[in-house]
XYZ file of C-alpha atoms in Angstrom:
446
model
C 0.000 0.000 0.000
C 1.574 3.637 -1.148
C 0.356 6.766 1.243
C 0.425 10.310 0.127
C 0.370 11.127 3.561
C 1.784 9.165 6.729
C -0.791 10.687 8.607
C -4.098 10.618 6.630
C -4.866 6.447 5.270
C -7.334 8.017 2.684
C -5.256 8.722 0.203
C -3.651 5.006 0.159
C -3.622 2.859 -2.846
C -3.682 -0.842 -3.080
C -1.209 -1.641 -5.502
C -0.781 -5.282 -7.549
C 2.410 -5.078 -9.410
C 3.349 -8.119 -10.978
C 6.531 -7.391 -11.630
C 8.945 -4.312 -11.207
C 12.631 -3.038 -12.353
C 14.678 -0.750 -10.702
C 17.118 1.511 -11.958
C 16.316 0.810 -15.504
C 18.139 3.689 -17.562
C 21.301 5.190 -16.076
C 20.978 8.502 -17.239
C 19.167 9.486 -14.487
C 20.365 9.539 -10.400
C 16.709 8.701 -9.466
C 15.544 4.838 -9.782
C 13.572 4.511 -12.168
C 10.934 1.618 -11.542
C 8.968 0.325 -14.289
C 5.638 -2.095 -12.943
C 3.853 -4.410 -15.316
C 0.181 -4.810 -14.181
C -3.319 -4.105 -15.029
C -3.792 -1.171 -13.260
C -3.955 2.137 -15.403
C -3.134 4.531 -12.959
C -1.546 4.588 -8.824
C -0.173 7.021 -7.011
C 3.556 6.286 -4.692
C 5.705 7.901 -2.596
C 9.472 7.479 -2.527
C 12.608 8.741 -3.196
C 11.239 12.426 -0.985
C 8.922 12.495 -4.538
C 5.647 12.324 -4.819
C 5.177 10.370 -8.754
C 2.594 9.140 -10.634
C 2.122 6.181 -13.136
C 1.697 6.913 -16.934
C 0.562 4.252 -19.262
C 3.137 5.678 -22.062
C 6.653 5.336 -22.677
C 9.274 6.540 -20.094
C 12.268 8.828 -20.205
C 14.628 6.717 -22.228
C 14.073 6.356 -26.065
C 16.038 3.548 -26.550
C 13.152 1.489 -24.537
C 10.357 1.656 -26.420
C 11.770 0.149 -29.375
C 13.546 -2.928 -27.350
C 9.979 -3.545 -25.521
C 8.029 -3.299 -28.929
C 9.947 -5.928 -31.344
C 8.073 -7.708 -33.898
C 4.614 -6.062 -33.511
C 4.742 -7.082 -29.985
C 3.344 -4.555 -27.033
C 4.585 -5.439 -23.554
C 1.879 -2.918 -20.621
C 4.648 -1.457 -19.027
C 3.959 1.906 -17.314
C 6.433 4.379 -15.418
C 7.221 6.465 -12.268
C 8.072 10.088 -13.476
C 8.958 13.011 -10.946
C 5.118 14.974 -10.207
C 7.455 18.398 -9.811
C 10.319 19.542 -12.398
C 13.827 19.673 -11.227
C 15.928 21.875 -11.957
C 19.118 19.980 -11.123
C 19.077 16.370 -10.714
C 22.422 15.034 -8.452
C 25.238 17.151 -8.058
C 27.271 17.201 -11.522
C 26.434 19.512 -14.734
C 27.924 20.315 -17.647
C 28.665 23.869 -19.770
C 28.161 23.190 -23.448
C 29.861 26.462 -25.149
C 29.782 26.394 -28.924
C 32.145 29.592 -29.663
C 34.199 27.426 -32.306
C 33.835 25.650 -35.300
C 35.166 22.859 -35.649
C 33.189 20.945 -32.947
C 30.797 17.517 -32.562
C 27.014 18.586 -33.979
C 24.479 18.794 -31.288
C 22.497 15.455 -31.807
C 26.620 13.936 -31.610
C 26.540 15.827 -28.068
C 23.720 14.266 -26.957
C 25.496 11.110 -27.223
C 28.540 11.986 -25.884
C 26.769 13.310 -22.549
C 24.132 10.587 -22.203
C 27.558 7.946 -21.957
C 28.901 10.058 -19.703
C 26.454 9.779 -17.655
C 25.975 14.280 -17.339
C 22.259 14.965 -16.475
C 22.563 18.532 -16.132
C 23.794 20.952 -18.722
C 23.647 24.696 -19.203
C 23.863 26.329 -22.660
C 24.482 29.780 -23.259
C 21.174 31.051 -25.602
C 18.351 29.010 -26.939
C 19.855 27.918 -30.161
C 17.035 26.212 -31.778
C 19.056 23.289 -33.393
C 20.502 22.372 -29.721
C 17.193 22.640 -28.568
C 15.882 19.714 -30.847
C 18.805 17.670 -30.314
C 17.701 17.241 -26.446
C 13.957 16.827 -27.680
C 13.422 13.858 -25.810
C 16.099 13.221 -24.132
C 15.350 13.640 -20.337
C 18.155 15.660 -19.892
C 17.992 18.778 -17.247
C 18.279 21.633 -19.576
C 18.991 25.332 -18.701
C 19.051 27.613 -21.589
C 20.697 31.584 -21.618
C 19.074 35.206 -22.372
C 22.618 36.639 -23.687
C 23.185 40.208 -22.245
C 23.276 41.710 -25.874
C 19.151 41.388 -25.373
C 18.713 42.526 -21.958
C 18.521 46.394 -22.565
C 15.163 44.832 -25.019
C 13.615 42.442 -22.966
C 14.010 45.036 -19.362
C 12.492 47.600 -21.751
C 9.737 45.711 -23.573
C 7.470 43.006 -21.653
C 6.187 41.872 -25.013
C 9.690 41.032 -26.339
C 10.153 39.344 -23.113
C 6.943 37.544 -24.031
C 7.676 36.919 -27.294
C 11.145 35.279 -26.454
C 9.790 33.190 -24.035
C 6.947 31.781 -26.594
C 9.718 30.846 -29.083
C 12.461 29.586 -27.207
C 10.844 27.846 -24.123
C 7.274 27.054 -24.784
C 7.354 26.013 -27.906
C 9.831 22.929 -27.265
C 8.167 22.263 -24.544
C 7.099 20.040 -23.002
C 9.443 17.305 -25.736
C 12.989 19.514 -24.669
C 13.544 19.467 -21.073
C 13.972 23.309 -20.003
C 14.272 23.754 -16.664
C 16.081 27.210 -16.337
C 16.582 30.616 -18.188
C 19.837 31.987 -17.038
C 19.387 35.420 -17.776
C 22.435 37.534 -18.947
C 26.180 36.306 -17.665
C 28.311 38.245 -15.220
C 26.585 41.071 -15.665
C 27.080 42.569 -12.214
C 30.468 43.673 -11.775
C 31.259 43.052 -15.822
C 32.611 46.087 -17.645
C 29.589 47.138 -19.115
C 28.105 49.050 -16.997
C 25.020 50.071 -18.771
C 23.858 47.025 -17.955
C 23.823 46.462 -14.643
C 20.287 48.625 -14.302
C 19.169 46.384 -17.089
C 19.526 42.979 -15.421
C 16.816 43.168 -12.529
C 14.185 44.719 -15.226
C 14.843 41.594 -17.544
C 14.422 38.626 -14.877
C 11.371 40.523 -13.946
C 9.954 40.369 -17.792
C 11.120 36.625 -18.481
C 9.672 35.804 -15.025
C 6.302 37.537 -16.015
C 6.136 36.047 -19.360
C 6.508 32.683 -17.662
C 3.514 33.286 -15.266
C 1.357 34.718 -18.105
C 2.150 31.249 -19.832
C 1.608 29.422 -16.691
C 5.237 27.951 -16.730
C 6.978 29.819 -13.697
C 6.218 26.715 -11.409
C 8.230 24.921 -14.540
C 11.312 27.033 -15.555
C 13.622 28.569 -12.911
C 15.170 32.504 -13.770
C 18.326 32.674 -12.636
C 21.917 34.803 -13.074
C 25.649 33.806 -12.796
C 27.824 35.947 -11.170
C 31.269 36.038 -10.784
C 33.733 37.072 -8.074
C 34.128 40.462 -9.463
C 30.541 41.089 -7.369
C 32.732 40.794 -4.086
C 34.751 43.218 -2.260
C 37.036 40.690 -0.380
C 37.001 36.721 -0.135
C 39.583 35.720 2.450
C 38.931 34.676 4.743
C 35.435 33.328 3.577
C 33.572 35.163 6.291
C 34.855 38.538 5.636
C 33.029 37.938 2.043
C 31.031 41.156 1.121
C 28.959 42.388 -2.364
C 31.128 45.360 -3.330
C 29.473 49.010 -2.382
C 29.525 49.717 -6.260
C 27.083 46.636 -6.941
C 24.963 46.536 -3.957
C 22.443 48.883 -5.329
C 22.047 46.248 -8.164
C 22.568 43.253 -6.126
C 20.184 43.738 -3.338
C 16.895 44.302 -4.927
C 17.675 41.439 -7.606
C 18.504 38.991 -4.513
C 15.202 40.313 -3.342
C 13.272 38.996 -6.326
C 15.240 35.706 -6.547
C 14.002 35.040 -3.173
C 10.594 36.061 -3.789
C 10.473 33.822 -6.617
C 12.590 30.728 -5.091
C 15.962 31.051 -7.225
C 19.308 30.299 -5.862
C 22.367 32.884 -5.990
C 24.766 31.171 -9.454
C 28.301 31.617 -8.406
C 31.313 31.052 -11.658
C 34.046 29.862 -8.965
C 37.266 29.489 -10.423
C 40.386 27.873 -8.206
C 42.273 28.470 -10.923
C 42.166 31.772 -11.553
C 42.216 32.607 -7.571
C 45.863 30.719 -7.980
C 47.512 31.914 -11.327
C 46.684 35.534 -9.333
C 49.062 35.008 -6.721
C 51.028 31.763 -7.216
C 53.847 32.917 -4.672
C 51.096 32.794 -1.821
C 48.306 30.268 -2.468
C 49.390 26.937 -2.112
C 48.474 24.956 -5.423
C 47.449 21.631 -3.832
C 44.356 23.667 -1.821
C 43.024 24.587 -5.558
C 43.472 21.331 -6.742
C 41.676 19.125 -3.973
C 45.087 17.831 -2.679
C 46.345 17.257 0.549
C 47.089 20.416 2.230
C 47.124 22.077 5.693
C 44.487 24.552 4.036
C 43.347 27.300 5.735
C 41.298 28.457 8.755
C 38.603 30.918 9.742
C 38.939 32.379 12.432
C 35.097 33.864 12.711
C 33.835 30.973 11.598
C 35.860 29.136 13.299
C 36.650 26.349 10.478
C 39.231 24.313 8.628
C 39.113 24.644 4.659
C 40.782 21.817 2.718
C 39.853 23.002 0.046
C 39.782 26.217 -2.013
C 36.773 25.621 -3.967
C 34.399 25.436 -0.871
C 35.926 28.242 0.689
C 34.984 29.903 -2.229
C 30.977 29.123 -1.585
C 31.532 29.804 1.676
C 32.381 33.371 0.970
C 29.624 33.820 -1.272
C 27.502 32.208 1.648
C 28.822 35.059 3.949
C 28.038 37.501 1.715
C 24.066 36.437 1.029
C 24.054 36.469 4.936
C 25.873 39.998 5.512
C 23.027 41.247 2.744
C 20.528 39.160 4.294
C 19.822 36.620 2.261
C 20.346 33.537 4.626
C 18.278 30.898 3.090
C 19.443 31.501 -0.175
C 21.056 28.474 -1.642
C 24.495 28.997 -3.689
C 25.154 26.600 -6.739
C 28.055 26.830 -8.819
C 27.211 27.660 -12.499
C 30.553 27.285 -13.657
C 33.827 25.824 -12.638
C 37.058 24.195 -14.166
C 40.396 24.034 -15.069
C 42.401 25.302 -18.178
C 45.010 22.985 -19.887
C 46.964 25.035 -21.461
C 47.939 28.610 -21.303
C 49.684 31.551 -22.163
C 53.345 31.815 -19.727
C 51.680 34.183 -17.627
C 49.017 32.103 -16.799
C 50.531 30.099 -14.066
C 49.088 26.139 -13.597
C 47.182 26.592 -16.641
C 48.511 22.703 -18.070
C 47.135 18.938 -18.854
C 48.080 17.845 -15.613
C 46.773 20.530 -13.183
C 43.746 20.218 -15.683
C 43.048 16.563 -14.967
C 43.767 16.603 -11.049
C 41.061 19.361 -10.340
C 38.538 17.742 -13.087
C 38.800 14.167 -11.610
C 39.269 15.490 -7.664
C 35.917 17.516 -8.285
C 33.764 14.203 -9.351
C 34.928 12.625 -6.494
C 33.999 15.593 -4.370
C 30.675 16.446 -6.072
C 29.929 12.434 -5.550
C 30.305 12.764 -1.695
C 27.124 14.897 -1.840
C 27.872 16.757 1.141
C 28.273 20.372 1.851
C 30.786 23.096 2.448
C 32.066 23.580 6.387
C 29.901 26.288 6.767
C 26.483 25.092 5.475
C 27.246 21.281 6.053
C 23.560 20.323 4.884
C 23.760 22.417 1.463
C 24.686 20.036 -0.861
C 27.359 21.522 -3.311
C 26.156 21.561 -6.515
C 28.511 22.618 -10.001
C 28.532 22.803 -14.118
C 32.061 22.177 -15.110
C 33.409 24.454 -17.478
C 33.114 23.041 -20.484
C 32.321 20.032 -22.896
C 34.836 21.028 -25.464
C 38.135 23.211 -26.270
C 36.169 25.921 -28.151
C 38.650 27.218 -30.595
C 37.086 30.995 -31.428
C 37.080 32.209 -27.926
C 38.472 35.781 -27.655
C 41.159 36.184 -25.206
C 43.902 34.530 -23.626
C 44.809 30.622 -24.853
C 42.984 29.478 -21.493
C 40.091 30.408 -23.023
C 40.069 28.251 -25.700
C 41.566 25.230 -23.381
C 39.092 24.366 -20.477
C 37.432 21.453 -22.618
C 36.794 17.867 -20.971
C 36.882 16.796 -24.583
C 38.575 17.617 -27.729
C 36.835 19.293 -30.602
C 37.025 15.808 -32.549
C 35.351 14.114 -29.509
C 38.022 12.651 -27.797
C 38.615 13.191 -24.497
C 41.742 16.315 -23.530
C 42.497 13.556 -20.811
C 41.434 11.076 -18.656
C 38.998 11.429 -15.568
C 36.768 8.529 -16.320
C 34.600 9.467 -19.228
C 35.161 8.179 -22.828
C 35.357 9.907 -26.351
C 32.805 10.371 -29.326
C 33.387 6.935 -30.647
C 33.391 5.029 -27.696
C 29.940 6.749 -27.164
C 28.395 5.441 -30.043
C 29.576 2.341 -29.815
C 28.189 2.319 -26.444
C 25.062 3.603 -27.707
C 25.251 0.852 -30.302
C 26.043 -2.346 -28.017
C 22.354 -1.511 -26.157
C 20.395 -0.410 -28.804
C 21.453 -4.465 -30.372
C 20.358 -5.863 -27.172
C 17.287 -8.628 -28.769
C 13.921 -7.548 -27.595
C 12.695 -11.292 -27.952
C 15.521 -11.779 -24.898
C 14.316 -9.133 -22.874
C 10.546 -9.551 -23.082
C 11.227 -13.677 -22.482
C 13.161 -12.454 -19.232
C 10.670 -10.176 -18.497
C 8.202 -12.607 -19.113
C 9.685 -15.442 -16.939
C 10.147 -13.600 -13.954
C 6.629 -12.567 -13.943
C 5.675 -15.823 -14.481
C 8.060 -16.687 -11.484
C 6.658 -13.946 -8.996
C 2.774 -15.402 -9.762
C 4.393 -18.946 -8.484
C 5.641 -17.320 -5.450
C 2.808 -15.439 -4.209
């Protein structure tokens, strides 16, 4: 029997499953759990989700076809989340497309379904990325860039009209969960934006309620350090006079509306800033005395959670102390110009692999132990027409041909397809005899 409430019985459904799997498709860090029966619709509660049965296909598209060989239509019905999330686990992905010599989007897709990446961000709401991930059960968040946000804080029916061709109509096959609107504005060099910024979350916001998708699609901005006055210790972390003005009343509205605080935390840059006096292993998640706070009253092992920590202290001295913090971008170049100290293959690989391992932990910083850390690694691929210094066009996990730029445990392009290959020429006959079987094995046992 499933509740929807511990306390109330009323809402309790008997449920006859004949036969169930668990963690089906691996894309996703929820179990999926697929039950064969004759009812058409239950209700469950598990996994701190409420879900509900659908008698239609599930997430992954590679199902159907295995489960509907030969003419052949197996009742199979499964559990889907009842609310959208916005980030599912703790690991995303940055897929930048400033070059041109990189994988197509649909060739994407299949390079971050065999890794295993849930979450990715993309920087507008280019329409051929958007029906590559048609389908896909990915977590999608797309970006406003901040060449439109003098139109869309000006003009609500822009905002409107942006909104109706970029979001709602891919929805609901493409998977948008965010709008990240503008990019470092705050504390950027164009300062005739920074009065801009609040006007245009309010207008994509609005245009979201009038289309009744706000409870769907979260509005968010990423900010950068550049918003701070001082971040050492990480209590001492303040918004800088200059961009309080801005900051305030747009922290205001994110927390009227339910949106975290995006920080673009990079230990890399904090250390090719002052090599002489920041010790390399606390950037890179190696062993290190690390640091301490003394108002806090904490041991940091680690630069990158120092770095929340700080922008923690600086919601609170602005007060903002509910507001969660997730890390929109982070990463390591691996290669650089001379005068971009660590920037190499091997510095690269030791943050990239340390921060899976840290991000699997799920656990939070020292100073807000029970907020998870969430992060977006900076980026997919080496993007080769990036402006600026050679980091720029070096903080790729993979190559622009696919490959990987080194080894932390994912695979290339082509061992991705061949992947994808191997499962899609798993027999259907096998599967639905197996399934079949062990149905017939649970009716013998009960």
């Amino acid at each position: 029997m499933a509740c929807l409430s511990k306390k109330k019985k009323k809402h309790c459904l008997q449920l006859q499953p004949l036969f169930s799997i668990s963690n089906f498709d691996p894309l996703l860090d929820h179990p999926i759990i697929i039950i064969i029966n004759s009812l058409s619709l239950h209700l469950l509660h598990g996994q701190s989700h409420l879900f509900f049965l659908l008698s239609s296909w599930p997430l992954s598209p590679t199902l159907p076809a295995l489960l509907r060989s030969n003419g052949m239509i197996i009742p199979i019905v499964s559990i889907l989340p009842l609310t959208v999330q916005t980030f599912t686990g703790t690991y995303g992905i940055n897929y930048g497309r400033i070059a041109d010599n990189i994988p197509s989007p649909d060739q994407v897709v299949t390079l971050l379904r065999a890794a295993k990446i849930r979450n990715v961000r993309i920087y507008d709401a280019d329409h051929s990325v958007l029906k590559a991930f048609s389908g896909t059960g990915f977590n999608l968040v797309i970006g406003l860039p901040n060449g439109q946000l003098q139109d869309m804080s000006s003009n609500a029916d822009h905002a409107l009209n942006w909104v109706k061709d970029n979001v709602q109509s891919f929805l609901p096959g493409t998977p948008i969960r965010g709008i990240a609107v503008g990019n470092e504005v705050l504390g950027g060099e164009d300062y005739s934006l920074w009065g801009e910024l609040l006007g245009a979350a309010k207008n994509i916001y609005n245009a979201t309620k009038k289309l009744n998708l706000h409870e769907q699609i979260e509005i968010s901005t990423a900010n950068s350090f550049a918003v701070f006055s001082n971040s050492y210790p990480p209590s001492s972390c303040k918004f800088k006079d200059s961009v309080t003005q801005y900051m305030k009343p747009l922290l205001e509205f994110f927390s009227q509306i339910g949106s975290p605080f995006c920080l673009n935390a990079y230990p890399s840059l904090a250390y090719a800033s002052d090599p002489e006096h920041i010790d390399l292993n606390y950037a890179l998640f190696q062993p290190t005395k690390g640091i301490y706070d003394p108002k806090f009253r904490l041991h940091y092992d680690n630069m990158l959670d120092a770095q929340i920590d700080a922008a923690y202290s600086a919601l609170e001295n602005a007060g903002f102390n509910k507001m969660e913090v997730i890390v929109t971008e982070t990463g390591w170049a691996s290669n650089g110009d001379q005068n971009e100290a660590g920037a190499n293959i091997t510095n690269a690989r030791t943050y990239n692999y340390n921060l899976r391992k840290r991000l699997a932990k799920r656990k939070g910083t020292p100073h807000r132990p029970k907020n998870i850390v969430k992060a977006y690694i900076f980026a997919v691929f080496n993007e080769d027409s990036k402006p600026g210094a050679s980091s720029e066009r070096n903080y790729g996990l993979f190559k622009a041909d696919g490959s990987i730029s080194y080894d932390i445990g994912f695979h290339g392009l082509n061992a991705a397809r061949s992947s994808r290959l191997s499962l899609k020429s798993i027999s259907a006959d096998n599967l639905a005899t197996m399934i079949v079987s062990l149905c017939a094995l649970m009716l013998l046992i009960f």
